[in-house]
PDB file of C-alpha atoms in Angstrom:
ATOM      1  CA  UNK A  23     118.854  12.316  63.728  1.00 53.00           C
ATOM      2  CA  UNK A  24     117.924  13.316  60.146  1.00 52.00           C
ATOM      3  CA  UNK A  25     115.327  15.939  59.328  1.00 46.00           C
ATOM      4  CA  UNK A  26     112.634  13.355  58.577  1.00 48.00           C
ATOM      5  CA  UNK A  27     113.171  11.661  61.937  1.00 52.00           C
ATOM      6  CA  UNK A  28     112.945  14.959  63.803  1.00 48.00           C
ATOM      7  CA  UNK A  29     109.644  15.773  62.101  1.00 45.00           C
ATOM      8  CA  UNK A  30     108.212  12.393  63.034  1.00 47.00           C
ATOM      9  CA  UNK A  31     109.316  12.870  66.660  1.00 50.00           C
ATOM     10  CA  UNK A  32     107.704  16.341  66.864  1.00 47.00           C
ATOM     11  CA  UNK A  33     104.515  15.067  65.242  1.00 45.00           C
ATOM     12  CA  UNK A  34     104.331  12.177  67.708  1.00 51.00           C
ATOM     13  CA  UNK A  35     104.752  14.495  70.671  1.00 49.00           C
ATOM     14  CA  UNK A  36     102.063  16.800  69.307  1.00 50.00           C
ATOM     15  CA  UNK A  37      99.625  13.911  68.945  1.00 46.00           C
ATOM     16  CA  UNK A  38     100.314  12.799  72.524  1.00 48.00           C
ATOM     17  CA  UNK A  39      99.523  16.304  73.792  1.00 44.00           C
ATOM     18  CA  UNK A  40      96.242  16.350  71.834  1.00 44.00           C
ATOM     19  CA  UNK A  41      95.301  12.945  73.221  1.00 46.00           C
ATOM     20  CA  UNK A  42      95.987  14.090  76.787  1.00 45.00           C
ATOM     21  CA  UNK A  43      93.888  17.235  76.327  1.00 44.00           C
ATOM     22  CA  UNK A  44      91.063  15.195  74.859  1.00 43.00           C
ATOM     23  CA  UNK A  45      91.222  12.813  77.800  1.00 39.00           C
ATOM     24  CA  UNK A  46      91.012  15.722  80.279  1.00 40.00           C
ATOM     25  CA  UNK A  47      88.038  17.164  78.435  1.00 35.00           C
ATOM     26  CA  UNK A  48      86.199  13.847  78.373  1.00 37.00           C
ATOM     27  CA  UNK A  49      86.889  13.383  82.086  1.00 37.00           C
ATOM     28  CA  UNK A  50      85.571  16.812  82.993  1.00 36.00           C
ATOM     29  CA  UNK A  51      82.018  15.421  83.231  1.00 40.00           C
ATOM     30  CA  UNK A  52      83.080  12.386  85.211  1.00 43.00           C
ATOM     31  CA  UNK A  53      85.137  13.516  88.204  1.00 40.00           C
ATOM     32  CA  UNK A  54      86.283  11.007  90.799  1.00 37.00           C
ATOM     33  CA  UNK A  55      84.342   9.257  93.516  1.00 39.00           C
ATOM     34  CA  UNK A  56      84.845   9.743  97.236  1.00 38.00           C
ATOM     35  CA  UNK A  57      86.865   6.547  97.206  1.00 40.00           C
ATOM     36  CA  UNK A  58      89.099   7.868  94.415  1.00 38.00           C
ATOM     37  CA  UNK A  59      87.419   5.777  91.708  1.00 41.00           C
ATOM     38  CA  UNK A  60      86.083   7.151  88.431  1.00 51.00           C
ATOM     39  CA  UNK A  61      82.478   8.281  88.320  1.00 63.00           C
ATOM     40  CA  UNK A  62      80.027   7.494  85.579  1.00 77.00           C
ATOM     41  CA  UNK A  63      79.691  10.134  82.877  1.00 81.00           C
ATOM     42  CA  UNK A  64      76.229  11.689  82.468  1.00 91.00           C
ATOM     43  CA  UNK A  65      74.684  13.843  79.779  1.00 87.00           C
ATOM     44  CA  UNK A  66      74.264  16.900  82.022  1.00 93.00           C
ATOM     45  CA  UNK A  67      76.755  19.266  83.624  1.00 92.00           C
ATOM     46  CA  UNK A  68      74.485  20.934  86.169  1.00 97.00           C
ATOM     47  CA  UNK A  69      71.401  20.148  88.268  1.00 98.00           C
ATOM     48  CA  UNK A  70      69.132  22.518  90.148  1.00 98.00           C
ATOM     49  CA  UNK A  71      67.040  21.478  93.179  1.00 98.00           C
ATOM     50  CA  UNK A  72      64.004  23.718  93.745  1.00 97.00           C
ATOM     51  CA  UNK A  73      63.282  24.002  97.474  1.00 96.00           C
ATOM     52  CA  UNK A  74      61.228  26.673  99.267  1.00 91.00           C
ATOM     53  CA  UNK A  75      61.858  29.726 101.436  1.00 86.00           C
ATOM     54  CA  UNK A  76      65.072  30.023 103.412  1.00 88.00           C
ATOM     55  CA  UNK A  77      63.279  29.654 106.757  1.00 82.00           C
ATOM     56  CA  UNK A  78      61.449  26.440 105.908  1.00 85.00           C
ATOM     57  CA  UNK A  79      62.689  22.831 105.912  1.00 89.00           C
ATOM     58  CA  UNK A  80      63.135  22.303 102.173  1.00 93.00           C
ATOM     59  CA  UNK A  81      65.961  24.796 101.731  1.00 94.00           C
ATOM     60  CA  UNK A  82      68.460  23.465 104.314  1.00 94.00           C
ATOM     61  CA  UNK A  83      67.722  19.875 103.307  1.00 96.00           C
ATOM     62  CA  UNK A  84      68.096  20.841  99.656  1.00 97.00           C
ATOM     63  CA  UNK A  85      71.577  22.167 100.365  1.00 97.00           C
ATOM     64  CA  UNK A  86      72.544  18.852 101.953  1.00 98.00           C
ATOM     65  CA  UNK A  87      71.089  16.855  99.050  1.00 98.00           C
ATOM     66  CA  UNK A  88      72.921  19.078  96.552  1.00 98.00           C
ATOM     67  CA  UNK A  89      76.226  18.356  98.291  1.00 98.00           C
ATOM     68  CA  UNK A  90      75.555  14.608  98.363  1.00 98.00           C
ATOM     69  CA  UNK A  91      74.639  14.519  94.670  1.00 98.00           C
ATOM     70  CA  UNK A  92      77.632  16.625  93.651  1.00 97.00           C
ATOM     71  CA  UNK A  93      80.013  14.453  95.661  1.00 97.00           C
ATOM     72  CA  UNK A  94      78.654  11.097  94.515  1.00 96.00           C
ATOM     73  CA  UNK A  95      77.852  11.812  90.864  1.00 96.00           C
ATOM     74  CA  UNK A  96      80.277  14.554  89.901  1.00 96.00           C
ATOM     75  CA  UNK A  97      77.384  16.618  88.505  1.00 97.00           C
ATOM     76  CA  UNK A  98      77.425  20.102  90.040  1.00 97.00           C
ATOM     77  CA  UNK A  99      74.148  20.503  91.946  1.00 98.00           C
ATOM     78  CA  UNK A 100      72.781  23.537  93.783  1.00 98.00           C
ATOM     79  CA  UNK A 101      69.722  24.234  95.939  1.00 98.00           C
ATOM     80  CA  UNK A 102      67.541  27.131  94.784  1.00 97.00           C
ATOM     81  CA  UNK A 103      65.115  29.260  96.825  1.00 95.00           C
ATOM     82  CA  UNK A 104      61.580  28.973  95.433  1.00 92.00           C
ATOM     83  CA  UNK A 105      57.884  29.366  96.227  1.00 87.00           C
ATOM     84  CA  UNK A 106      57.721  25.644  97.197  1.00 88.00           C
ATOM     85  CA  UNK A 107      55.352  22.829  96.246  1.00 91.00           C
ATOM     86  CA  UNK A 108      52.847  24.075  93.659  1.00 91.00           C
ATOM     87  CA  UNK A 109      55.270  26.550  92.095  1.00 92.00           C
ATOM     88  CA  UNK A 110      57.952  23.846  92.008  1.00 95.00           C
ATOM     89  CA  UNK A 111      55.755  21.488  89.973  1.00 96.00           C
ATOM     90  CA  UNK A 112      55.062  24.230  87.445  1.00 96.00           C
ATOM     91  CA  UNK A 113      58.738  25.218  87.342  1.00 97.00           C
ATOM     92  CA  UNK A 114      59.804  21.629  86.596  1.00 97.00           C
ATOM     93  CA  UNK A 115      57.205  21.455  83.838  1.00 97.00           C
ATOM     94  CA  UNK A 116      58.642  24.685  82.390  1.00 97.00           C
ATOM     95  CA  UNK A 117      62.230  23.415  82.519  1.00 96.00           C
ATOM     96  CA  UNK A 118      63.317  25.793  85.287  1.00 97.00           C
ATOM     97  CA  UNK A 119      64.866  23.002  87.373  1.00 97.00           C
ATOM     98  CA  UNK A 120      65.477  19.268  87.362  1.00 98.00           C
ATOM     99  CA  UNK A 121      64.622  18.156  90.924  1.00 98.00           C
ATOM    100  CA  UNK A 122      62.147  19.656  93.395  1.00 98.00           C
ATOM    101  CA  UNK A 123      60.685  19.309  96.853  1.00 97.00           C
ATOM    102  CA  UNK A 124      56.900  18.978  96.839  1.00 95.00           C
ATOM    103  CA  UNK A 125      54.089  17.834  99.107  1.00 92.00           C
ATOM    104  CA  UNK A 126      52.600  14.479  98.116  1.00 93.00           C
ATOM    105  CA  UNK A 127      49.094  15.957  97.919  1.00 92.00           C
ATOM    106  CA  UNK A 128      50.230  18.771  95.620  1.00 93.00           C
ATOM    107  CA  UNK A 129      52.087  16.329  93.359  1.00 94.00           C
ATOM    108  CA  UNK A 130      48.864  14.342  93.046  1.00 92.00           C
ATOM    109  CA  UNK A 131      46.765  17.419  92.215  1.00 93.00           C
ATOM    110  CA  UNK A 132      49.345  18.497  89.627  1.00 95.00           C
ATOM    111  CA  UNK A 133      49.531  15.212  87.752  1.00 95.00           C
ATOM    112  CA  UNK A 134      45.745  14.804  87.848  1.00 94.00           C
ATOM    113  CA  UNK A 135      45.075  18.404  86.793  1.00 96.00           C
ATOM    114  CA  UNK A 136      42.760  19.111  89.739  1.00 92.00           C
ATOM    115  CA  UNK A 137      42.266  21.928  92.292  1.00 88.00           C
ATOM    116  CA  UNK A 138      44.923  24.617  91.738  1.00 88.00           C
ATOM    117  CA  UNK A 139      46.065  22.756  88.597  1.00 94.00           C
ATOM    118  CA  UNK A 140      42.631  22.662  86.974  1.00 93.00           C
ATOM    119  CA  UNK A 141      43.250  22.971  83.231  1.00 94.00           C
ATOM    120  CA  UNK A 142      47.026  22.979  83.778  1.00 95.00           C
ATOM    121  CA  UNK A 143      47.881  19.298  84.171  1.00 97.00           C
ATOM    122  CA  UNK A 144      51.559  18.540  84.803  1.00 98.00           C
ATOM    123  CA  UNK A 145      52.653  15.646  82.575  1.00 97.00           C
ATOM    124  CA  UNK A 146      56.452  15.909  82.477  1.00 97.00           C
ATOM    125  CA  UNK A 147      57.183  15.349  86.182  1.00 98.00           C
ATOM    126  CA  UNK A 148      57.450  12.074  88.119  1.00 98.00           C
ATOM    127  CA  UNK A 149      58.458  11.012  91.637  1.00 97.00           C
ATOM    128  CA  UNK A 150      61.989  10.364  92.863  1.00 98.00           C
ATOM    129  CA  UNK A 151      61.184   9.339  96.436  1.00 96.00           C
ATOM    130  CA  UNK A 152      59.360   9.990  99.708  1.00 95.00           C
ATOM    131  CA  UNK A 153      61.116  11.928 102.470  1.00 96.00           C
ATOM    132  CA  UNK A 154      59.341  12.709 105.767  1.00 93.00           C
ATOM    133  CA  UNK A 155      56.020  13.898 107.253  1.00 91.00           C
ATOM    134  CA  UNK A 156      55.226  17.592 106.760  1.00 91.00           C
ATOM    135  CA  UNK A 157      53.228  18.778 109.715  1.00 94.00           C
ATOM    136  CA  UNK A 158      50.520  21.393 109.273  1.00 96.00           C
ATOM    137  CA  UNK A 159      51.375  23.811 112.072  1.00 97.00           C
ATOM    138  CA  UNK A 160      48.894  26.547 113.006  1.00 98.00           C
ATOM    139  CA  UNK A 161      51.166  28.946 114.873  1.00 98.00           C
ATOM    140  CA  UNK A 162      50.260  31.805 117.185  1.00 98.00           C
ATOM    141  CA  UNK A 163      51.738  33.430 120.287  1.00 97.00           C
ATOM    142  CA  UNK A 164      51.242  31.757 123.651  1.00 95.00           C
ATOM    143  CA  UNK A 165      49.586  34.906 125.008  1.00 95.00           C
ATOM    144  CA  UNK A 166      47.393  35.615 121.952  1.00 96.00           C
ATOM    145  CA  UNK A 167      44.272  34.081 123.467  1.00 96.00           C
ATOM    146  CA  UNK A 168      43.839  31.868 120.390  1.00 97.00           C
ATOM    147  CA  UNK A 169      43.573  28.273 121.586  1.00 97.00           C
ATOM    148  CA  UNK A 170      41.330  26.647 118.971  1.00 97.00           C
ATOM    149  CA  UNK A 171      40.281  26.912 115.344  1.00 98.00           C
ATOM    150  CA  UNK A 172      37.043  28.534 116.420  1.00 97.00           C
ATOM    151  CA  UNK A 173      39.080  31.376 117.938  1.00 98.00           C
ATOM    152  CA  UNK A 174      40.341  32.270 114.445  1.00 98.00           C
ATOM    153  CA  UNK A 175      37.067  33.937 113.441  1.00 97.00           C
ATOM    154  CA  UNK A 176      37.712  37.513 112.354  1.00 97.00           C
ATOM    155  CA  UNK A 177      41.465  37.181 112.926  1.00 98.00           C
ATOM    156  CA  UNK A 178      44.279  37.961 110.477  1.00 98.00           C
ATOM    157  CA  UNK A 179      45.722  34.596 109.544  1.00 98.00           C
ATOM    158  CA  UNK A 180      48.529  33.825 107.104  1.00 98.00           C
ATOM    159  CA  UNK A 181      47.434  30.999 104.789  1.00 97.00           C
ATOM    160  CA  UNK A 182      50.322  30.965 102.316  1.00 89.00           C
ATOM    161  CA  UNK A 183      50.251  32.002  98.674  1.00 79.00           C
ATOM    162  CA  UNK A 184      47.104  31.205  96.664  1.00 77.00           C
ATOM    163  CA  UNK A 185      47.633  27.853  94.955  1.00 71.00           C
ATOM    164  CA  UNK A 186      50.353  26.784  97.389  1.00 80.00           C
ATOM    165  CA  UNK A 187      50.347  23.563  99.379  1.00 85.00           C
ATOM    166  CA  UNK A 188      49.983  25.523 102.603  1.00 90.00           C
ATOM    167  CA  UNK A 189      46.934  27.338 101.212  1.00 91.00           C
ATOM    168  CA  UNK A 190      45.268  24.028 100.322  1.00 90.00           C
ATOM    169  CA  UNK A 191      46.008  22.633 103.803  1.00 94.00           C
ATOM    170  CA  UNK A 192      44.639  25.784 105.457  1.00 96.00           C
ATOM    171  CA  UNK A 193      41.467  25.681 103.374  1.00 95.00           C
ATOM    172  CA  UNK A 194      40.831  21.998 104.140  1.00 95.00           C
ATOM    173  CA  UNK A 195      41.503  22.286 107.870  1.00 98.00           C
ATOM    174  CA  UNK A 196      39.283  25.351 108.156  1.00 98.00           C
ATOM    175  CA  UNK A 197      36.553  23.426 106.313  1.00 98.00           C
ATOM    176  CA  UNK A 198      36.727  20.480 108.725  1.00 97.00           C
ATOM    177  CA  UNK A 199      36.326  22.922 111.617  1.00 98.00           C
ATOM    178  CA  UNK A 200      33.252  24.527 110.050  1.00 97.00           C
ATOM    179  CA  UNK A 201      35.103  27.608 108.803  1.00 98.00           C
ATOM    180  CA  UNK A 202      36.142  29.078 105.465  1.00 97.00           C
ATOM    181  CA  UNK A 203      38.478  31.791 104.205  1.00 97.00           C
ATOM    182  CA  UNK A 204      35.587  34.259 104.503  1.00 98.00           C
ATOM    183  CA  UNK A 205      35.481  33.688 108.277  1.00 98.00           C
ATOM    184  CA  UNK A 206      39.037  34.984 108.719  1.00 98.00           C
ATOM    185  CA  UNK A 207      41.127  37.786 107.253  1.00 98.00           C
ATOM    186  CA  UNK A 208      43.490  35.681 105.083  1.00 98.00           C
ATOM    187  CA  UNK A 209      47.010  36.966 104.505  1.00 97.00           C
ATOM    188  CA  UNK A 210      49.200  35.524 101.729  1.00 95.00           C
ATOM    189  CA  UNK A 211      52.636  35.417 103.376  1.00 94.00           C
ATOM    190  CA  UNK A 212      55.598  33.059 103.237  1.00 89.00           C
ATOM    191  CA  UNK A 213      56.977  31.424 106.389  1.00 90.00           C
ATOM    192  CA  UNK A 214      59.477  34.152 107.224  1.00 90.00           C
ATOM    193  CA  UNK A 215      56.948  36.923 106.609  1.00 93.00           C
ATOM    194  CA  UNK A 216      54.415  35.038 108.736  1.00 95.00           C
ATOM    195  CA  UNK A 217      56.795  34.830 111.693  1.00 94.00           C
ATOM    196  CA  UNK A 218      57.675  38.518 111.349  1.00 95.00           C
ATOM    197  CA  UNK A 219      53.979  39.411 111.106  1.00 97.00           C
ATOM    198  CA  UNK A 220      53.087  37.494 114.256  1.00 97.00           C
ATOM    199  CA  UNK A 221      56.017  39.053 116.142  1.00 96.00           C
ATOM    200  CA  UNK A 222      55.070  42.600 115.092  1.00 96.00           C
ATOM    201  CA  UNK A 223      51.372  42.081 115.756  1.00 96.00           C
ATOM    202  CA  UNK A 224      50.401  42.573 112.113  1.00 97.00           C
ATOM    203  CA  UNK A 225      48.783  39.122 112.013  1.00 98.00           C
ATOM    204  CA  UNK A 226      47.383  36.834 114.688  1.00 98.00           C
ATOM    205  CA  UNK A 227      48.280  33.338 113.465  1.00 98.00           C
ATOM    206  CA  UNK A 228      49.826  31.477 110.529  1.00 98.00           C
ATOM    207  CA  UNK A 229      49.519  28.127 108.823  1.00 97.00           C
ATOM    208  CA  UNK A 230      52.976  26.663 108.217  1.00 95.00           C
ATOM    209  CA  UNK A 231      53.241  23.279 106.527  1.00 92.00           C
ATOM    210  CA  UNK A 232      56.780  22.022 107.038  1.00 89.00           C
ATOM    211  CA  UNK A 233      58.810  19.472 108.910  1.00 87.00           C
ATOM    212  CA  UNK A 234      59.307  20.485 112.512  1.00 90.00           C
ATOM    213  CA  UNK A 235      61.354  22.103 113.899  1.00 90.00           C
ATOM    214  CA  UNK A 236      60.800  24.824 111.277  1.00 90.00           C
ATOM    215  CA  UNK A 237      63.354  27.631 111.205  1.00 89.00           C
ATOM    216  CA  UNK A 238      60.791  30.446 111.027  1.00 91.00           C
ATOM    217  CA  UNK A 239      58.906  29.123 114.067  1.00 95.00           C
ATOM    218  CA  UNK A 240      62.119  28.564 116.020  1.00 94.00           C
ATOM    219  CA  UNK A 241      63.176  32.138 115.281  1.00 93.00           C
ATOM    220  CA  UNK A 242      59.792  33.441 116.464  1.00 95.00           C
ATOM    221  CA  UNK A 243      59.933  31.355 119.637  1.00 95.00           C
ATOM    222  CA  UNK A 244      63.383  32.773 120.432  1.00 95.00           C
ATOM    223  CA  UNK A 245      61.794  36.194 120.972  1.00 93.00           C
ATOM    224  CA  UNK A 246      58.165  35.354 121.757  1.00 93.00           C
ATOM    225  CA  UNK A 247      56.751  32.143 123.198  1.00 93.00           C
ATOM    226  CA  UNK A 248      54.703  30.325 120.562  1.00 97.00           C
ATOM    227  CA  UNK A 249      51.669  28.062 120.731  1.00 97.00           C
ATOM    228  CA  UNK A 250      50.583  25.490 118.145  1.00 97.00           C
ATOM    229  CA  UNK A 251      46.794  25.129 117.887  1.00 98.00           C
ATOM    230  CA  UNK A 252      45.914  21.409 118.156  1.00 98.00           C
ATOM    231  CA  UNK A 253      43.810  19.254 115.831  1.00 98.00           C
ATOM    232  CA  UNK A 254      41.649  16.902 117.902  1.00 96.00           C
ATOM    233  CA  UNK A 255      41.553  13.184 117.117  1.00 95.00           C
ATOM    234  CA  UNK A 256      37.964  13.283 115.836  1.00 97.00           C
ATOM    235  CA  UNK A 257      38.693  16.235 113.525  1.00 97.00           C
ATOM    236  CA  UNK A 258      41.842  14.504 112.257  1.00 95.00           C
ATOM    237  CA  UNK A 259      39.799  11.383 111.457  1.00 94.00           C
ATOM    238  CA  UNK A 260      37.164  13.467 109.680  1.00 96.00           C
ATOM    239  CA  UNK A 261      39.872  15.177 107.622  1.00 93.00           C
ATOM    240  CA  UNK A 262      41.549  11.895 106.675  1.00 90.00           C
ATOM    241  CA  UNK A 263      38.219  10.350 105.683  1.00 89.00           C
ATOM    242  CA  UNK A 264      37.681  13.148 103.154  1.00 89.00           C
ATOM    243  CA  UNK A 265      41.308  13.732 102.151  1.00 88.00           C
ATOM    244  CA  UNK A 266      43.161  10.389 102.575  1.00 80.00           C
ATOM    245  CA  UNK A 267      46.638  11.794 101.858  1.00 85.00           C
ATOM    246  CA  UNK A 268      46.667  13.251 105.406  1.00 88.00           C
ATOM    247  CA  UNK A 269      47.928  11.318 108.421  1.00 88.00           C
ATOM    248  CA  UNK A 270      47.715  11.839 112.166  1.00 91.00           C
ATOM    249  CA  UNK A 271      50.830  13.448 113.600  1.00 93.00           C
ATOM    250  CA  UNK A 272      52.033  15.118 116.798  1.00 95.00           C
ATOM    251  CA  UNK A 273      54.549  17.830 117.640  1.00 96.00           C
ATOM    252  CA  UNK A 274      56.593  16.502 120.603  1.00 95.00           C
ATOM    253  CA  UNK A 275      56.835  18.324 123.908  1.00 96.00           C
ATOM    254  CA  UNK A 276      59.991  20.423 123.984  1.00 95.00           C
ATOM    255  CA  UNK A 277      59.704  21.470 120.336  1.00 95.00           C
ATOM    256  CA  UNK A 278      59.573  25.289 120.258  1.00 95.00           C
ATOM    257  CA  UNK A 279      59.581  25.143 124.057  1.00 93.00           C
ATOM    258  CA  UNK A 280      56.144  23.510 124.131  1.00 94.00           C
ATOM    259  CA  UNK A 281      55.330  21.990 127.525  1.00 93.00           C
ATOM    260  CA  UNK A 282      53.181  19.181 126.116  1.00 95.00           C
ATOM    261  CA  UNK A 283      52.715  17.202 122.924  1.00 97.00           C
ATOM    262  CA  UNK A 284      50.402  18.874 120.412  1.00 97.00           C
ATOM    263  CA  UNK A 285      48.202  16.627 118.218  1.00 97.00           C
ATOM    264  CA  UNK A 286      48.374  17.610 114.544  1.00 97.00           C
ATOM    265  CA  UNK A 287      48.056  16.260 111.007  1.00 95.00           C
ATOM    266  CA  UNK A 288      50.612  15.954 108.242  1.00 93.00           C
ATOM    267  CA  UNK A 289      51.070  15.319 104.557  1.00 93.00           C
ATOM    268  CA  UNK A 290      54.193  13.812 103.049  1.00 93.00           C
ATOM    269  CA  UNK A 291      57.246  15.557 101.650  1.00 95.00           C
ATOM    270  CA  UNK A 292      58.788  14.023  98.532  1.00 96.00           C
ATOM    271  CA  UNK A 293      61.202  14.745  95.734  1.00 98.00           C
ATOM    272  CA  UNK A 294      59.923  15.114  92.180  1.00 98.00           C
ATOM    273  CA  UNK A 295      62.093  14.988  89.084  1.00 98.00           C
ATOM    274  CA  UNK A 296      61.898  15.731  85.372  1.00 98.00           C
ATOM    275  CA  UNK A 297      60.627  12.670  83.522  1.00 97.00           C
ATOM    276  CA  UNK A 298      63.152  13.094  80.685  1.00 96.00           C
ATOM    277  CA  UNK A 299      66.259  12.740  82.883  1.00 97.00           C
ATOM    278  CA  UNK A 300      68.099   9.523  82.054  1.00 97.00           C
ATOM    279  CA  UNK A 301      67.507   6.373  84.086  1.00 97.00           C
ATOM    280  CA  UNK A 302      71.199   6.119  84.956  1.00 97.00           C
ATOM    281  CA  UNK A 303      71.356   9.698  86.243  1.00 97.00           C
ATOM    282  CA  UNK A 304      68.203   9.438  88.381  1.00 98.00           C
ATOM    283  CA  UNK A 305      69.399   6.100  89.758  1.00 98.00           C
ATOM    284  CA  UNK A 306      72.685   7.796  90.769  1.00 98.00           C
ATOM    285  CA  UNK A 307      70.869  10.790  92.300  1.00 98.00           C
ATOM    286  CA  UNK A 308      68.557   8.514  94.311  1.00 98.00           C
ATOM    287  CA  UNK A 309      71.479   6.409  95.500  1.00 98.00           C
ATOM    288  CA  UNK A 310      73.482   9.511  96.488  1.00 98.00           C
ATOM    289  CA  UNK A 311      70.670  10.679  98.775  1.00 98.00           C
ATOM    290  CA  UNK A 312      69.308   7.457 100.277  1.00 98.00           C
ATOM    291  CA  UNK A 313      72.680   5.726 100.708  1.00 97.00           C
ATOM    292  CA  UNK A 314      73.948   8.705 102.709  1.00 97.00           C
ATOM    293  CA  UNK A 315      71.091   9.570 105.068  1.00 97.00           C
ATOM    294  CA  UNK A 316      73.486   9.300 108.025  1.00 96.00           C
ATOM    295  CA  UNK A 317      75.143  12.485 106.712  1.00 96.00           C
ATOM    296  CA  UNK A 318      71.901  14.502 106.972  1.00 96.00           C
ATOM    297  CA  UNK A 319      72.188  16.708 110.055  1.00 94.00           C
ATOM    298  CA  UNK A 320      68.641  18.147 109.961  1.00 91.00           C
ATOM    299  CA  UNK A 321      66.204  16.610 112.454  1.00 87.00           C
ATOM    300  CA  UNK A 322      64.068  15.274 109.599  1.00 90.00           C
ATOM    301  CA  UNK A 323      66.991  13.151 108.406  1.00 94.00           C
ATOM    302  CA  UNK A 324      65.933  10.339 110.740  1.00 93.00           C
ATOM    303  CA  UNK A 325      62.723   9.879 108.722  1.00 93.00           C
ATOM    304  CA  UNK A 326      64.461   9.633 105.335  1.00 96.00           C
ATOM    305  CA  UNK A 327      65.037   5.935 104.715  1.00 95.00           C
ATOM    306  CA  UNK A 328      65.357   3.833 101.573  1.00 96.00           C
ATOM    307  CA  UNK A 329      62.822   1.322 102.869  1.00 94.00           C
ATOM    308  CA  UNK A 330      60.226   4.134 103.037  1.00 92.00           C
ATOM    309  CA  UNK A 331      61.191   5.675  99.712  1.00 94.00           C
ATOM    310  CA  UNK A 332      57.954   4.776  97.919  1.00 92.00           C
ATOM    311  CA  UNK A 333      55.549   5.210 100.852  1.00 88.00           C
ATOM    312  CA  UNK A 334      52.705   7.629 100.196  1.00 84.00           C
ATOM    313  CA  UNK A 335      53.749   8.293  96.602  1.00 90.00           C
ATOM    314  CA  UNK A 336      50.600   8.771  94.542  1.00 87.00           C
ATOM    315  CA  UNK A 337      52.183   9.565  91.177  1.00 92.00           C
ATOM    316  CA  UNK A 338      54.365   7.760  88.640  1.00 96.00           C
ATOM    317  CA  UNK A 339      57.897   6.948  89.853  1.00 97.00           C
ATOM    318  CA  UNK A 340      60.924   7.560  87.621  1.00 98.00           C
ATOM    319  CA  UNK A 341      62.418   4.250  86.346  1.00 98.00           C
ATOM    320  CA  UNK A 342      65.842   5.196  87.735  1.00 98.00           C
ATOM    321  CA  UNK A 343      64.465   5.723  91.236  1.00 98.00           C
ATOM    322  CA  UNK A 344      62.338   2.581  91.039  1.00 97.00           C
ATOM    323  CA  UNK A 345      65.416   0.572  90.032  1.00 98.00           C
ATOM    324  CA  UNK A 346      67.275   1.820  93.124  1.00 98.00           C
ATOM    325  CA  UNK A 347      64.429   1.098  95.569  1.00 97.00           C
ATOM    326  CA  UNK A 348      63.807  -2.324  94.031  1.00 96.00           C
ATOM    327  CA  UNK A 349      67.479  -3.226  94.535  1.00 96.00           C
ATOM    328  CA  UNK A 350      67.604  -1.959  98.109  1.00 95.00           C
ATOM    329  CA  UNK A 351      64.275  -3.329  99.324  1.00 90.00           C
ATOM    330  CA  UNK A 352      64.235  -6.744  97.611  1.00 86.00           C
TER     331      UNK A 352
END
C-alpha cells in the first residue's frame, strides 16, 4: 500500500472512532428500556421528587416512583426529603425540584393564592395525577385519657409547621369542633418529632395527615399503644359542607393495633409538576408510575389507579399527564 493509501485508511479509522464516540454520547440520555428497546431521549438528565419527612407516606412512595421513572424513562430520578405539601409547592415554583407530593387542598390554595399563599400565588405548577386518600389522624396514647376533640383543651398538641397542610387540617377540624389554636398549646413538629414527643410525654397528641399506616405512628405503637381520636359523622358532614375538598374516611380495625374502626376524614394526595416540563417527558413520567402500580409495595399502592388519576384534582393538569389519562380511560 502506498503512502497516500495508508493515510486514507488511518483517516477512515479515525472518523469511525469519532462517529462511535458521538453515538455513545448521544445515547447517554436515552438508555434502554426494560425490554431491551431504546428509550426516548429527553431534554433533562435528572429529576427530583420532593416528598416529606422520612416517617411519613410521601417519602417511601417517592422512592418507589423514582425507581419506576428511572427504569422506564432513563432519566435519573431521586426522592428528596422535604417539609411536604405547602413547602413543596413553593419549592417547585422556585425551581428546587421538578415533581412533588402535595395535598389536593394545598395545591388549590397555592394556585388560587389564598390562605397560607395569600399574596404568593403559585403559577408555574400544575397537576400530574391523583394518588390516594390522606387521612387526618389525631394521634394520642391509649392511656392518655384523651378520647374526643373537647378533651384537647389546654393540652400540648402538635399541629405541624405553620403554613403546612397538616396545620390547615388541624385548624379546620378544631374549628368544626368549636375550638381554635388558642384553646390548646400548639406545637409545630414534624411527624417523627410528634411521635417522639408523645412517647416522651412532652406533648399529649398530634395531628398527622398522611396515608395510613404511617411510619411514625407505627413506630409509636410498637412501644406505646396508640389511640386515634374519631370524627363523628355529623362533624364530618359539617366539615365537608364548609370545606368540600374533604371526604369521609375510616381507619380500619387492626391498623396500629386498633380494636375497632375509627371514623375520620381525609383529603387527597396528588403529584404536582413543573409546568415547563415537556409534554413528552411528563407523559412518560405519568405512564411509568400508573402503568406499574402493581410494583408499589406500600399499602397505599392499591388506591393508585389510572382510572382515578384525575379524581379530586382542582388545578390545571399538565398536557402530558392529560394525554396519558385520556388514552388509558377512553
